Structures are given as structure tokens and as C-alpha cells.
Short mmCIF file of C-alpha atoms and ligand atoms in Angstrom, two decimals:
data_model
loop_
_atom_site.label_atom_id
_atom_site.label_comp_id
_atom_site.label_asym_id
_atom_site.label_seq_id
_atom_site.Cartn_x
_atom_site.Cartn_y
_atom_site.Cartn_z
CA UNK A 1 19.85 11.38 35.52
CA UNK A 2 18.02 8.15 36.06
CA UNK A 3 20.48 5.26 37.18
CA UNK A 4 18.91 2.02 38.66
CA UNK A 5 20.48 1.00 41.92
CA UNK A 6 21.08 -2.47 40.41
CA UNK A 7 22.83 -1.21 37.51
CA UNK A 8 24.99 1.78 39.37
CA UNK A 9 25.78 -1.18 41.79
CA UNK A 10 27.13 -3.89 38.84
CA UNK A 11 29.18 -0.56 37.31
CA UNK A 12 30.51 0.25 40.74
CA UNK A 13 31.46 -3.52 41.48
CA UNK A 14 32.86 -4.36 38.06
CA UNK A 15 31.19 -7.94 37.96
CA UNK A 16 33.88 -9.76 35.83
CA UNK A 17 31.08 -11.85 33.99
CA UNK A 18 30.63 -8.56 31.75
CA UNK A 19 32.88 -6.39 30.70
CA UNK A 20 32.30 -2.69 31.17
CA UNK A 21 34.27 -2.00 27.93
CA UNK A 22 34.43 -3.30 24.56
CA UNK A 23 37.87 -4.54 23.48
CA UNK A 24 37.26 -4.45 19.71
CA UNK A 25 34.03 -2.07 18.78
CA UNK A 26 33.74 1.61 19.99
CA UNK A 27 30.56 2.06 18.13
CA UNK A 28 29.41 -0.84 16.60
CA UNK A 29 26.47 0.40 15.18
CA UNK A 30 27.60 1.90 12.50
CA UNK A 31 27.79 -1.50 11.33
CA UNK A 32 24.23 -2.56 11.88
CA UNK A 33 22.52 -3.67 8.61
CA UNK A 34 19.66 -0.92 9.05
CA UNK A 35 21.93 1.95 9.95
CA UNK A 36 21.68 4.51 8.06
CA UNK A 37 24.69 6.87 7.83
CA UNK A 38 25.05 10.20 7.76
CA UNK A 39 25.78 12.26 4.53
CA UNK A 40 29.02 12.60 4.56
CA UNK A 41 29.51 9.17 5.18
CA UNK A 42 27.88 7.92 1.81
CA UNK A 43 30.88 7.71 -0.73
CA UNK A 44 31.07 7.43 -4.62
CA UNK A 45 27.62 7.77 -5.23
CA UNK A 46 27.79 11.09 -6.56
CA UNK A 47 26.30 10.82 -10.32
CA UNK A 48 23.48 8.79 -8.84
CA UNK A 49 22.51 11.27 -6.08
CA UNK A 50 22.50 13.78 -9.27
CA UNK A 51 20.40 11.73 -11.44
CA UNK A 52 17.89 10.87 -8.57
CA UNK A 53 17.53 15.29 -7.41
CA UNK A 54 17.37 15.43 -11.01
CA UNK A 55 14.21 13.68 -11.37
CA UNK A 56 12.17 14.05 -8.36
CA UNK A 57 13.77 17.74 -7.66
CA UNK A 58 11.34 19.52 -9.43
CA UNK A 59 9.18 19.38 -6.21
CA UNK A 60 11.69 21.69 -4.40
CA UNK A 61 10.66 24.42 -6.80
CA UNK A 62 6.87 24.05 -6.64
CA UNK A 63 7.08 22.01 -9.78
CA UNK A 64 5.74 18.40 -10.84
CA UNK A 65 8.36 15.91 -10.63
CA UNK A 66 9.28 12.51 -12.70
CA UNK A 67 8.65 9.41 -11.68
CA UNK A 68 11.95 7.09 -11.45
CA UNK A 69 12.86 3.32 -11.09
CA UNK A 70 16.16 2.54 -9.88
CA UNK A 71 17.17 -0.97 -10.94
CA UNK A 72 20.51 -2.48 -9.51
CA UNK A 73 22.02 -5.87 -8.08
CA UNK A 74 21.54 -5.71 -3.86
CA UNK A 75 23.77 -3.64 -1.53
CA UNK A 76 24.79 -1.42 -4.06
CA UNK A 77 23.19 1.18 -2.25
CA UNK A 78 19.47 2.21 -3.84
CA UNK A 79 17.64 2.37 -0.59
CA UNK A 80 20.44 4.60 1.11
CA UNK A 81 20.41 7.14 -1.99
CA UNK A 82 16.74 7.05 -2.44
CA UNK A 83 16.34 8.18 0.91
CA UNK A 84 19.24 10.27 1.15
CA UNK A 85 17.74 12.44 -2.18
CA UNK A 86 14.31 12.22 -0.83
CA UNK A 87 15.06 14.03 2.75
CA UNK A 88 17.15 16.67 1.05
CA UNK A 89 14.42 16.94 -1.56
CA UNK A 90 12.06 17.52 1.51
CA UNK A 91 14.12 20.01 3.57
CA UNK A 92 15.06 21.97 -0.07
CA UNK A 93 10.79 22.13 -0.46
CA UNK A 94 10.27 22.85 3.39
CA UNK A 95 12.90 26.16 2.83
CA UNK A 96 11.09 27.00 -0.47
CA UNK A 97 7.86 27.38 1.96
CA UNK A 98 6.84 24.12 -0.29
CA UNK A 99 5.30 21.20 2.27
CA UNK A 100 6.97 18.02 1.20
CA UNK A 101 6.22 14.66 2.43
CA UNK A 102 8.35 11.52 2.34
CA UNK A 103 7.37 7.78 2.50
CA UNK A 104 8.56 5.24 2.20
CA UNK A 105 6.90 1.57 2.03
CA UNK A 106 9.04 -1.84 2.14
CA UNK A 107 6.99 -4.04 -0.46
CA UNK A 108 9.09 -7.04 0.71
CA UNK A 109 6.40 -6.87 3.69
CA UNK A 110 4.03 -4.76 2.55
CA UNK A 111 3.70 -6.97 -0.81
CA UNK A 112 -0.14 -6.68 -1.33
CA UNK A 113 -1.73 -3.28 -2.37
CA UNK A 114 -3.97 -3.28 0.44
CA UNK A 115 -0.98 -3.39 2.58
CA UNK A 116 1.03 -0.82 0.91
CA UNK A 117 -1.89 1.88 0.91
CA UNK A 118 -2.27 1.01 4.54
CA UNK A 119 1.09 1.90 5.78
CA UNK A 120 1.18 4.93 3.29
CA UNK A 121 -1.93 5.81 5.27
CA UNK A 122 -0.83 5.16 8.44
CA UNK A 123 2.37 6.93 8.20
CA UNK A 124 1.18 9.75 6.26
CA UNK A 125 -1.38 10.45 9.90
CA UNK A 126 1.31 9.68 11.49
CA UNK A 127 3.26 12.60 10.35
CA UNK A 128 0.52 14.92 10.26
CA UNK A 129 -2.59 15.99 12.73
CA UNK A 130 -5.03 13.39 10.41
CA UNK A 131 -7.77 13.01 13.33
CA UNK A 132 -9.76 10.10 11.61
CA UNK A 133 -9.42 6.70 12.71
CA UNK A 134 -7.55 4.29 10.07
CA UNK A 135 -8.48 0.83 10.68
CA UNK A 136 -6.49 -1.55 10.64
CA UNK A 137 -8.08 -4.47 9.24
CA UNK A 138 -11.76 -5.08 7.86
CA UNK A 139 -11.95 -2.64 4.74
CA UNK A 140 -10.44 -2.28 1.22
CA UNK A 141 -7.95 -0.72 -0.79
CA UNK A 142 -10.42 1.92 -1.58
CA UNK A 143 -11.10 3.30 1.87
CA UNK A 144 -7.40 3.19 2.80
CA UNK A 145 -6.92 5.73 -0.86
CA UNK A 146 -9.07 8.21 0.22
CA UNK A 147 -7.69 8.56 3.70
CA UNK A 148 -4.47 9.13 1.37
CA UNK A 149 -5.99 11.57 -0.87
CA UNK A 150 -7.44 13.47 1.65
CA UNK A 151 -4.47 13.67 3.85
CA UNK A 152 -2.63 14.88 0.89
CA UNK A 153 -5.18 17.55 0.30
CA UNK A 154 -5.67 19.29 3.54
CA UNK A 155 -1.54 18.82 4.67
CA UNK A 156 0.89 18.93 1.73
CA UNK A 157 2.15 20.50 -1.51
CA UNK A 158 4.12 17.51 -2.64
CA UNK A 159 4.96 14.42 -1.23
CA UNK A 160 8.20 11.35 -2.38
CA UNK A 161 6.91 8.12 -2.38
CA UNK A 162 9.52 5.46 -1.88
CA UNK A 163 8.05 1.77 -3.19
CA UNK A 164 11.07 0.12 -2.16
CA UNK A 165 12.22 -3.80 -3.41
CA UNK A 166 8.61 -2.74 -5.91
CA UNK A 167 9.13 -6.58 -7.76
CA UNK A 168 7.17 -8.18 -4.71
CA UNK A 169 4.06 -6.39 -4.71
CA UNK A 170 1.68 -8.67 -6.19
CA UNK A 171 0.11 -5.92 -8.37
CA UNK A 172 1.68 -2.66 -9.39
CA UNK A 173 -2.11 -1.21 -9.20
CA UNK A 174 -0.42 1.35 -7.12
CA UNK A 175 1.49 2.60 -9.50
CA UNK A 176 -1.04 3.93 -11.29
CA UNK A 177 -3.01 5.22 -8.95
CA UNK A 178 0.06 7.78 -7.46
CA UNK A 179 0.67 8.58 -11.10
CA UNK A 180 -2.89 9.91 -12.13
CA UNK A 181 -4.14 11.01 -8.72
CA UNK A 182 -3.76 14.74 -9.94
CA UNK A 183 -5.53 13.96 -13.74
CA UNK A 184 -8.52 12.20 -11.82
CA UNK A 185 -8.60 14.90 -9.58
CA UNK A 186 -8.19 12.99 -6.30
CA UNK A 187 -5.38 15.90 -4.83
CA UNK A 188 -3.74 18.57 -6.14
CA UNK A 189 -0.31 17.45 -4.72
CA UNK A 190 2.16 16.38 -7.00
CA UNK A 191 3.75 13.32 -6.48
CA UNK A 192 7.13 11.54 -7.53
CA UNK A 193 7.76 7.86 -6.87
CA UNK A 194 10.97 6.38 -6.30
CA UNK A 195 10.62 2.51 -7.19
CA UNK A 196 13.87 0.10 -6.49
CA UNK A 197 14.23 -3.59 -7.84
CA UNK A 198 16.78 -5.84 -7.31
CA UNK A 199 15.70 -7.09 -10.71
CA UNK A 200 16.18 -5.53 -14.41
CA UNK A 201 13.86 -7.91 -15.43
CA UNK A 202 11.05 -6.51 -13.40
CA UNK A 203 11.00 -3.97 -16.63
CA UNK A 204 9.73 -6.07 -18.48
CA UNK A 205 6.49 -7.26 -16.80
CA UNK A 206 6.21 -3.55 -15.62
CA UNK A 207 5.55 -2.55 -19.48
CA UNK A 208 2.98 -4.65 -19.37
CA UNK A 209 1.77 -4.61 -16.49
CA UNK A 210 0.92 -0.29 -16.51
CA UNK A 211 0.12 1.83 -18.72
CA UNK A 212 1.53 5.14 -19.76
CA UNK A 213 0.56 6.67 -16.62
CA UNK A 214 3.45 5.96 -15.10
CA UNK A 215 6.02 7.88 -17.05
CA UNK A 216 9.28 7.30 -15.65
CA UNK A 217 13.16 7.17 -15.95
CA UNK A 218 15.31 4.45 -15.07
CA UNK A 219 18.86 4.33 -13.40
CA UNK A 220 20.61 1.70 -13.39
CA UNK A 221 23.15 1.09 -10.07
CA UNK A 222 26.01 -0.60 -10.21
CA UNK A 223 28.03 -2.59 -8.07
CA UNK A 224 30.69 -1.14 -6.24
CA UNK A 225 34.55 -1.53 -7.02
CA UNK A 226 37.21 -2.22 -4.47
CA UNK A 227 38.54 1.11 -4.03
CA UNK A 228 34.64 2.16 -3.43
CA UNK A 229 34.19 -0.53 -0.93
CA UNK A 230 37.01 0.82 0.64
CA UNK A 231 36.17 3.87 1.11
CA UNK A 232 32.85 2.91 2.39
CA UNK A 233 34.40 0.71 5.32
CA UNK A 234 37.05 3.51 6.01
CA UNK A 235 34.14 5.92 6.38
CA UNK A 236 33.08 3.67 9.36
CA UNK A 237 36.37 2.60 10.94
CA UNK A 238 35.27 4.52 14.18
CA UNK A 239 32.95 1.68 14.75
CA UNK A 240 36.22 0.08 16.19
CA UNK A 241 38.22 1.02 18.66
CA UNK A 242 41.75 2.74 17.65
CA UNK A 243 44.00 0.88 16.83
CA UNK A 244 42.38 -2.41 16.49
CA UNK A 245 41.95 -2.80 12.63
CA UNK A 246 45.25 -4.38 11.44
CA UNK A 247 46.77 -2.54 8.49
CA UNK A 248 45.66 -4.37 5.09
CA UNK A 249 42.39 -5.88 7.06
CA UNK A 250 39.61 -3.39 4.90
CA UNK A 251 41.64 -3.30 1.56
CA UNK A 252 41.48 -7.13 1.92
CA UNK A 253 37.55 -7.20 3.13
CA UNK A 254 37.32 -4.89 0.14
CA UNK A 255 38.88 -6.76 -2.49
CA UNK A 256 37.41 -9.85 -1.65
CA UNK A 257 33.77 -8.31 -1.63
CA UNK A 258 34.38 -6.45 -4.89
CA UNK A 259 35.57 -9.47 -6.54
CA UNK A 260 32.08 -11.40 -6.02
CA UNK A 261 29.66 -9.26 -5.84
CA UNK A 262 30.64 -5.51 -5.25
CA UNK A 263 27.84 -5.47 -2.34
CA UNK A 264 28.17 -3.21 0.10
CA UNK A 265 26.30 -4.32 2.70
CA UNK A 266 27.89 -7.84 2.46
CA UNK A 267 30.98 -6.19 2.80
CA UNK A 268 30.10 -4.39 6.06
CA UNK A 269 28.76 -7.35 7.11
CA UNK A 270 32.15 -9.03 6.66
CA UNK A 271 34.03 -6.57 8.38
CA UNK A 272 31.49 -6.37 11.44
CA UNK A 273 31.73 -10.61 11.58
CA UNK A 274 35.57 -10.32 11.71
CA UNK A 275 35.16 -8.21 14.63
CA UNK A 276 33.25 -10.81 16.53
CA UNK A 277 35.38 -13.52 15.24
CA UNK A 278 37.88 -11.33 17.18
CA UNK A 279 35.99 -10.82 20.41
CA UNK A 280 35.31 -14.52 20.52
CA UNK A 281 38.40 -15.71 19.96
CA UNK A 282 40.05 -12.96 22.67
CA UNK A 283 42.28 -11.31 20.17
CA UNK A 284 43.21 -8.05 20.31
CA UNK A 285 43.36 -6.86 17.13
CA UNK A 286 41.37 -7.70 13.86
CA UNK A 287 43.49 -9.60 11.28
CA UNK A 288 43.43 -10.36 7.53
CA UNK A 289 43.29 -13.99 8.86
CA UNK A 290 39.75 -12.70 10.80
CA UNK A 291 38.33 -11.42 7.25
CA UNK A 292 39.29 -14.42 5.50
CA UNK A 293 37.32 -16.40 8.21
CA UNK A 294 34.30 -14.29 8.09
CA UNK A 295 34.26 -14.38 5.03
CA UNK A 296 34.12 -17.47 4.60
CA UNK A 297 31.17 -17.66 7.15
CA UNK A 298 29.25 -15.06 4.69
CA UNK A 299 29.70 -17.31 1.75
CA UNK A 300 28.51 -20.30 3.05
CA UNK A 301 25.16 -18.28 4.56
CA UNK A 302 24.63 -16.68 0.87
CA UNK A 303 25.11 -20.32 -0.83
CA UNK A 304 22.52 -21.62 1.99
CA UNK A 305 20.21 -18.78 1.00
CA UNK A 306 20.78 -19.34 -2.95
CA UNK A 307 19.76 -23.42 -2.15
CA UNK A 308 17.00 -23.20 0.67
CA UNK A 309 14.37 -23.63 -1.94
CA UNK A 310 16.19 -26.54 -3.88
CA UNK A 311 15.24 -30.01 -3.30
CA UNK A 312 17.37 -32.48 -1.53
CA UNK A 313 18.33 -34.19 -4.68
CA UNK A 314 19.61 -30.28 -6.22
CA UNK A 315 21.74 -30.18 -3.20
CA UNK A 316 22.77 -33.73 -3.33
CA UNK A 317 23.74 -33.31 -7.23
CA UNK A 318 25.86 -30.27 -5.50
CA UNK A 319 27.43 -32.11 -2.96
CA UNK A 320 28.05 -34.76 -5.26
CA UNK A 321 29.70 -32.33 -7.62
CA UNK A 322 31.88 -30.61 -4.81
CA UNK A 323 32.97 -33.85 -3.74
CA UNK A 324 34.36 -34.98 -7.01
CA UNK A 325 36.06 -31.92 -7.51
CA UNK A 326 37.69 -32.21 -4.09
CA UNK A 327 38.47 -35.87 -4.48
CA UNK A 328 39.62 -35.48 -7.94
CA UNK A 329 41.90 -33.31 -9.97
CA UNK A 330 39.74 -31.36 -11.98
CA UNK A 331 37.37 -28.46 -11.77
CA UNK A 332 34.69 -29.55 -14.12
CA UNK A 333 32.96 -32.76 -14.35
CA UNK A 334 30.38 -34.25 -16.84
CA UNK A 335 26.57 -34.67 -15.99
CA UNK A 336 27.14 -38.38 -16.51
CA UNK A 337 29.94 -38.33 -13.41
CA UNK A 338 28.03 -35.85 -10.94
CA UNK A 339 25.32 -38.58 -11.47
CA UNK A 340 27.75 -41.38 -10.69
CA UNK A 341 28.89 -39.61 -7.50
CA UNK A 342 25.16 -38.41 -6.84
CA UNK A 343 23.43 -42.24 -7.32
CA UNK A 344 26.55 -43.23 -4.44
CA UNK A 345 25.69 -40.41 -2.29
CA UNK A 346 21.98 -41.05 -2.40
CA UNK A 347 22.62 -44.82 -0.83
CA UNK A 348 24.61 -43.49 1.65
CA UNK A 349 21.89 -41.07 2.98
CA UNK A 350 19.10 -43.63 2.22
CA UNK A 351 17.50 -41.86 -0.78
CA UNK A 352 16.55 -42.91 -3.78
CA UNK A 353 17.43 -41.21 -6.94
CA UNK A 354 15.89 -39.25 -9.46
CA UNK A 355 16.83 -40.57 -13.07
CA UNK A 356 20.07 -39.00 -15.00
CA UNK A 357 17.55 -36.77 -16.86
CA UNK A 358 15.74 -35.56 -13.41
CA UNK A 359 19.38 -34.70 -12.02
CA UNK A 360 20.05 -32.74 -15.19
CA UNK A 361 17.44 -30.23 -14.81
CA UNK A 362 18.21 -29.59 -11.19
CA UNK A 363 21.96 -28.60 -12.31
CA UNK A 364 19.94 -26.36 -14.86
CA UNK A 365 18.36 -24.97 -11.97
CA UNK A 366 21.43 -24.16 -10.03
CA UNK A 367 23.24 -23.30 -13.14
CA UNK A 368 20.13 -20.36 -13.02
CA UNK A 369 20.42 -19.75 -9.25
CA UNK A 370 24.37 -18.83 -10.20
CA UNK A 371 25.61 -21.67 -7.69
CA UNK A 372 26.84 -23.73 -10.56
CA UNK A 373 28.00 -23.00 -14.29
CA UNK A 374 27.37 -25.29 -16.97
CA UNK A 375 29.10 -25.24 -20.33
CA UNK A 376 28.42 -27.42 -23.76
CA UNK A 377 31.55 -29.11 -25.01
CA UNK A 378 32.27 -30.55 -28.15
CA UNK A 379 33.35 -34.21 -27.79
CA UNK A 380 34.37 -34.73 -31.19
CA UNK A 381 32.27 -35.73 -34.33
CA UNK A 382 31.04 -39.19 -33.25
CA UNK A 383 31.09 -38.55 -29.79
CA UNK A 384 28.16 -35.63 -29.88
CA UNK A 385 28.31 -32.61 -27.30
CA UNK A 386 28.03 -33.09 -23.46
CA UNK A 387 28.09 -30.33 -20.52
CA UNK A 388 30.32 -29.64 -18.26
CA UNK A 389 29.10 -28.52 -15.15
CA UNK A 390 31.73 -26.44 -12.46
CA UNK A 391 30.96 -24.30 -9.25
CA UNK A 392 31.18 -20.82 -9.22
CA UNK A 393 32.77 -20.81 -5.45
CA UNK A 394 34.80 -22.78 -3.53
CA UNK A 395 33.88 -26.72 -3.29
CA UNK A 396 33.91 -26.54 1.00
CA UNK A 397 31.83 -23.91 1.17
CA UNK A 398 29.21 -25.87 -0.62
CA UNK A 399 29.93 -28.96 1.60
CA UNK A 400 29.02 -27.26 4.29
CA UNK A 401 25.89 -25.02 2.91
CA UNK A 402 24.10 -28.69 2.20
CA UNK A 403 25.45 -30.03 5.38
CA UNK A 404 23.09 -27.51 7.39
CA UNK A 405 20.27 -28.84 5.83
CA UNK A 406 18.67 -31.22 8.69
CA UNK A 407 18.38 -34.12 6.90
CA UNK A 408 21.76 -34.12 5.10
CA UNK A 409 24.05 -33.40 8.22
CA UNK A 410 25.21 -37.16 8.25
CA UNK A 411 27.03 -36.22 4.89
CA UNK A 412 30.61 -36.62 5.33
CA UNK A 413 32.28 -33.02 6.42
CA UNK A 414 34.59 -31.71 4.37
CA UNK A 415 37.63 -32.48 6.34
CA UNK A 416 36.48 -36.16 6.02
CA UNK A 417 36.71 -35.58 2.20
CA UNK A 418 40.03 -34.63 1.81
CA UNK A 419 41.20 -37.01 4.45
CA UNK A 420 39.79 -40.01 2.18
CA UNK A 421 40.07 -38.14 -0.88
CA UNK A 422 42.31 -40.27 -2.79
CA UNK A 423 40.43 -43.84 -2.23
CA UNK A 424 36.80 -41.76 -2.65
CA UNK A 425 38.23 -40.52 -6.36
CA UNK A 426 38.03 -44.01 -7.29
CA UNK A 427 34.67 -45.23 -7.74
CA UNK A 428 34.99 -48.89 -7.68
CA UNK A 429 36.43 -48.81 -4.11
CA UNK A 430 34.25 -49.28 -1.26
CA UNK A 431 32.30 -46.35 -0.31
CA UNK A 432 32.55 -47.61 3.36
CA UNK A 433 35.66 -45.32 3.17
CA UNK A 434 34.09 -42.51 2.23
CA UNK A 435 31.27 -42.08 5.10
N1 LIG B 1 27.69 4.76 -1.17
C1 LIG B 1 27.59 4.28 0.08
N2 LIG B 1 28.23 4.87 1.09
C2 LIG B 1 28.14 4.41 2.35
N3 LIG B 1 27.42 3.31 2.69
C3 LIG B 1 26.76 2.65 1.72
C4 LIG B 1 26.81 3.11 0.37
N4 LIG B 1 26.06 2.28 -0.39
C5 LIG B 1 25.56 1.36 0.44
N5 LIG B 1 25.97 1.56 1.70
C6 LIG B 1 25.62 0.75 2.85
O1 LIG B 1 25.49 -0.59 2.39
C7 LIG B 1 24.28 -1.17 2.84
C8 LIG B 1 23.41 -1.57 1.66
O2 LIG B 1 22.94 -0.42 0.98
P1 LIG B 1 21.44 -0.34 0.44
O3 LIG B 1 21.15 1.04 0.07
O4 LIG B 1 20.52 -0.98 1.43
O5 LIG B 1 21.57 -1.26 -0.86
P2 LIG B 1 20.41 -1.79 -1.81
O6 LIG B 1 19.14 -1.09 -1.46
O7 LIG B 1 20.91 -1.48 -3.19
O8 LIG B 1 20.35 -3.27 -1.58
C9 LIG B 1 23.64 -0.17 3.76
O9 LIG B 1 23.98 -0.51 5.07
C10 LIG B 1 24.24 1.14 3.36
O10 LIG B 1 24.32 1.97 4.48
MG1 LIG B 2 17.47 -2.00 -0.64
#
């Protein structure tokens, strides 16, 4: 065994400054966002683990497979099932005597098709004896092809390819070329490609985009329900040590999660903050309270993510709108009084404003971007139809997304808000009492 003096010496002295055991997590990476678990720890996934073997297994029996796209909102698992199918697929081939490759390519980075073919080259060497040198950079989608081709033909009978988030490549080029390497006679290895999106919509510029070449299936993921999110954290509750989960703490993480979004990975996520929140705050246990807090944490990050490509004056028109509701006794407010509040706001951070119109579109845009929704109204025969705009979560979460913007941080917090509430609510007092 190889122990460093140093280290046997800190173990042997028990330096205070770290602790030689974790209070809270026994094996905390089971709730890493890249770990992948182990097979029996994937739950209620069943039908689409069939559906996938069903098109790509063909391979396991020396036959050509389907192509398949996998469509579904993230975290609700189409990277861990794709995989999942496409090893088992691989070791079913491998006891068939059938050589099976798997690869798998992360558009999100590799997002141009010279990239993609390079790290299907790379990794198809990689996992083979390939002698020939694959540059790097300096050459073209072309010679990166033939190093596939020919790895293909001297080393395997079939191979998975896994084009994974597939809606950011900038051309889907790729696609085709997979699908009629056999027909031009490039290799005589059959091929099945798994694409994911995030988006349905990606359908539709795919039709266009190939042709019939790429004949495929599509599956359609959906999010997961409470009593599946459950499942999925109690499968990892030996991340923790015993004992420490409070009773009620996952059921809660789960029904919150399920109730926006039915992600999965947020959900872990939740359940791995709450630990920290725990570790931080020197409790010994996790809590309900610990979810709600990290929870709350998670929120505020996704509404940051939804906004960091709006302009200041979307997130001002938000703050303005959070505001109102907060200082006000209603839950949906008028384009015409978001501008009010917004036109206030804007002298207060010394900006000027965009015109009623301008501030209109950028609640469009948010109403797009699922931060806000926006709803016509009637207002009676002479009075025409107006919108009224509301937000889809809770007004201090939004508050303090825009307040982590830089340049907005002199924003009164949201405890200020409430504090001044009542005077704020009333526009014709003096704003001084509201910054
Ligand atoms: N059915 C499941 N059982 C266990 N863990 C799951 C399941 N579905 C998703 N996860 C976990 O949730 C996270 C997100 O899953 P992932 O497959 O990356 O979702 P997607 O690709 O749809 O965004 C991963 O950490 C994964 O391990
Ligand atoms: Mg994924």
C-alpha cells in the first residue's frame, strides 16, 4: 500500500481543521451530476428501456438495427437509458460472438460536424488497436470519416452511436452519413444511432433538414412523477450516512420536484444541496426545513439560467412585476402597471427606459422563456382587451435571480420589500422609501 508520510501523519494526529469523517454523506457520489448508477439502481424506466432494445437490438442478433430519436424535457433520464440499452446491447452482441461498439458524442461540445467525427474517431482508436495517427487539428470532416470507416471495417460487426443533446450540432450532415455508410459502401458494419433532444421541436427542422436516409422512430420521455422521484432518491439514500435523512425529507424533495418539473437530476441535486446546507450549518440530521431551503437555492439558479440572456430592462420589467405583486394584493398585474413600477425602478438604478411598447415585447419574451405567463382579458365592450401578466414561481425568488446580476445588485432585497411594502404599493408616495 502506498501511504505518504504526510498524510499517515495528519490521519494519525487527527488535525481538528479536517475532519476524518463525514457527519452527513457516506458516499456522496452517488449524488454527483455525472454519476452514472448502476442497473439496478435506475427505477421506472422500464417501457422505455423496452422500446430503446427494441430498436437498436437487432444488432445483438447479427441483424441491422433502427435508428431512434428520443425526445423529452431534461433530467428525465434519456442519457442514462440510452447508455444503459446501449452497453447491454454491446455485451448481448459480444456473447453472440457479434463485435459491438458503443459511442457516444456530447454535441453540446462537440456541436460542429468536424468535431463530432473527430471524437467518434478518436474514441473509436481509442477502443481498438487503430495504429494511424488522428490529428487533431488541420484537416476536414472528410479525413476524420475515413479514419471512421476504416476503423469500422477492420474492428467491428456493429457499432451504437449515441449523438447526445443532437439540437446543437450546427448541421445534422452526420446523420446522414451513419445512415447510408453501408448503401455507399463505406463499411459493412451496421449501425444504429441513438439521438436525444431536449426539444420536440427539433423534429421539425430535422424533416427538413435530412432526407429519408435516416429512417427512424421516436420516443417520447416523460417527466417523472413523485412516487418515481422517490424511488429514484431512495435508490441512493446510502449516499448518506444512516440515520441522517429525517423521515418525510425525500417524499418532500420529491413532491416538490415533481410538481415543477418532474426532473430528476434537479431533484438529486436538491437532495445533495440539503445535505450541505446540513454540513454547513452543523446539524446532524437533514430536515424537511433543509429541502425547503435548497430548494429554494435551485430555483433561484434555474430562474438565473432562464434570464442570463435577457436584457436588463427584461429583468427590470421582472423585478418590477415581482415587486408589485409583493407590495400589493394581487397576483396579476396589467402591462400598463408593470410599466409604472418598471419606469420608477429604472430612475432608481439610473436607466433609462424603453417605451411601454419595448417593455411589452420583453414580457412576451419571458412569457416564452416560461418565467412569466401572460393572459388576454376582456375589459368590457368599450374598454377593449388588455393582458395580464403573472409569474409562474414565487415573487422572491425572482428578486433575488435579477439581484445577482452585477449591475442590478443595488435593487432593493427582498426583505427591504416587504418591510416597506405597504408605502411602496402606493405609487404617489416617495420612492425614497422604497430604496
Ligand atoms: N430512472 C432513473 N433512475 C435512476 N436515476 C435516474 C433515472 N433517470 C434519471 N436519473 C438520474 O437523473 C439524472 C438526469 O438523468 P439524464 O439521463 O441525464 O437525463 P436527461 O438526459 O433526460 O436530461 C442523472 O444523474 C441520472 O442518473
Ligand atoms: Mg441528457
Amino acid at each position: 500500500m502506498c501511504v505518504s508520510k504526510n498524510g499517515d501523519m495528519a490521519e494519525q494526529a487527527g488535525d481538528p481543521l479536517f475532519q476524518s469523517h463525514d457527519p452527513i454523506f457516506d458516499r456522496k457520489e452517488l449524488l454527483h451530476v455525472g454519476h452514472v448508477p448502476d442497473e439496478d439502481r435506475i427505477v421506472g424506466r422500464d417501457d422505455e428501456i423496452q422500446s430503446v432494445a427494441a430498436e437498436v437490438g437487432a444488432i445483438t442478433r447479427g441483424d441491422p438495427p433502427n435508428n431512434v430519436m428520443i425526445y423529452g424535457k431534461t433530467g428525465t433520464g434519456k442519457s442514462l437509458i440510452s447508455r444503459h440499452v446501449a452497453t447491454r446491447a454491446q455485451t448481448a452482441a459480444r456473447d453472440n460472438e457479434i463485435d459491438c461498439g458503443v459511442l457516444y458524442i456530447d454535441c453540446s461540445e462537440a456541436n460542429t460536424e468536424t468535431r463530432a467525427t473527430r471524437q467518434l474517431a478518436l474514441s473509436l482508436k481509442d477502443q481498438t488497436g487503430y495504429q494511424e495517427n488522428i490529428p487533431l487539428r488541420g484537416v476536414g470532416t472528410m479525413e476524420y470519416y475515413q479514419h471512421i470507416w476504416r476503423i469500422l471495417e477492420d474492428c467491428f460487426d456493429a457499432i451504437v452511436v449515441i449523438l447526445d443533446e443532437i439540437d446543437k450540432l450546427d448541421n445534422s450532415n452526420i446523420l446522414m452519413q451513419l445512415s447510408r455508410a453501408r448503401e455507399a459502401q463505406k463499411t459493412d458494419a451496421y449501425i444504429g444511432v441513438i439521438g436525444i433532444s431536449n426539444k420536440v421541436k427539433y423534429r421539425e427542422t430535422l424533416d427538413e433538414r435530412i432526407d429519408s436516409s435516416f429512417g427512424h422512430r421516436e420516443l417520447f420521455f416523460h417527466p417523472y412523477d413523485a412516487s418515481q422521484l422517490r424511488e429514484i432518491m431512495r435508490n441512493r439514500e446510502d449516499a448518506f450516512q444512516p440515520d441522517v435523512l429525517e423521515d418525510g425529507t425525500i417524499e418532500l424533495c420529491a413532491a416538490l420536484a415533481a410538481k415543477k418539473h418532474g426532473d430528476a437530476r434537479k431533484a438529486i441535486e436538491i437532495l445533495k444541496e440539503a445535505g450541505e446546507l446540513a454540513r454547513r450549518t452543523g446539524s446532524e440530521t437533514v430536515s424537511e426545513g433543509h429541502i425547503q431551503q435548497a430548494q429554494e437555492v435551485a430555483e433561484i439558479n434555474r430562474i438565473e439560467e432562464l434570464t442570463s440572456g435577457a436584457t436588463v430592462h427584461a429583468k427590470l420589467a421582472l423585478y418590477a412585476l415581482a415587486s408589485r405583486i409583493i407590495t400589493g394584493d394581487r397576483e396579476t398585474h396589467k402591462t400598463r402597471e408593470i410599466y409604472e413600477r418598471y419606469v420608477d425602478i429604472c430612475n432608481m438604478v439610473t436607466t433609462d427606459p424603453i417605451t411601454e411598447n419595448g417593455l411589452y415585447r420583453q414580457l412576451k419574451e419571458q412569457a416564452f422563456l416560461g418565467v412569466i405567463e401572460s393572459e388576454k382579458t376582456g375589459g368590457g365592450r368599450s374598454q377593449g382587451s388588455y393582458l395580464l401578466h403573472r409569474l409562474v414561481t414565487d415573487p422572491k425568488h425572482i428578486i433575488k435571480a435579477v439581484r445577482r446580476d452585477d449591475s442590478l445588485e443595488e435593487l432593493p432585497a427582498y426583505d427591504h420589500l416587504t418591510e416597506t411594502g405597504h408605502a411602496a404599493s402606493n405609487r404617489d408616495v416617495d420612492l425614497s422609501s422604497f430604496s
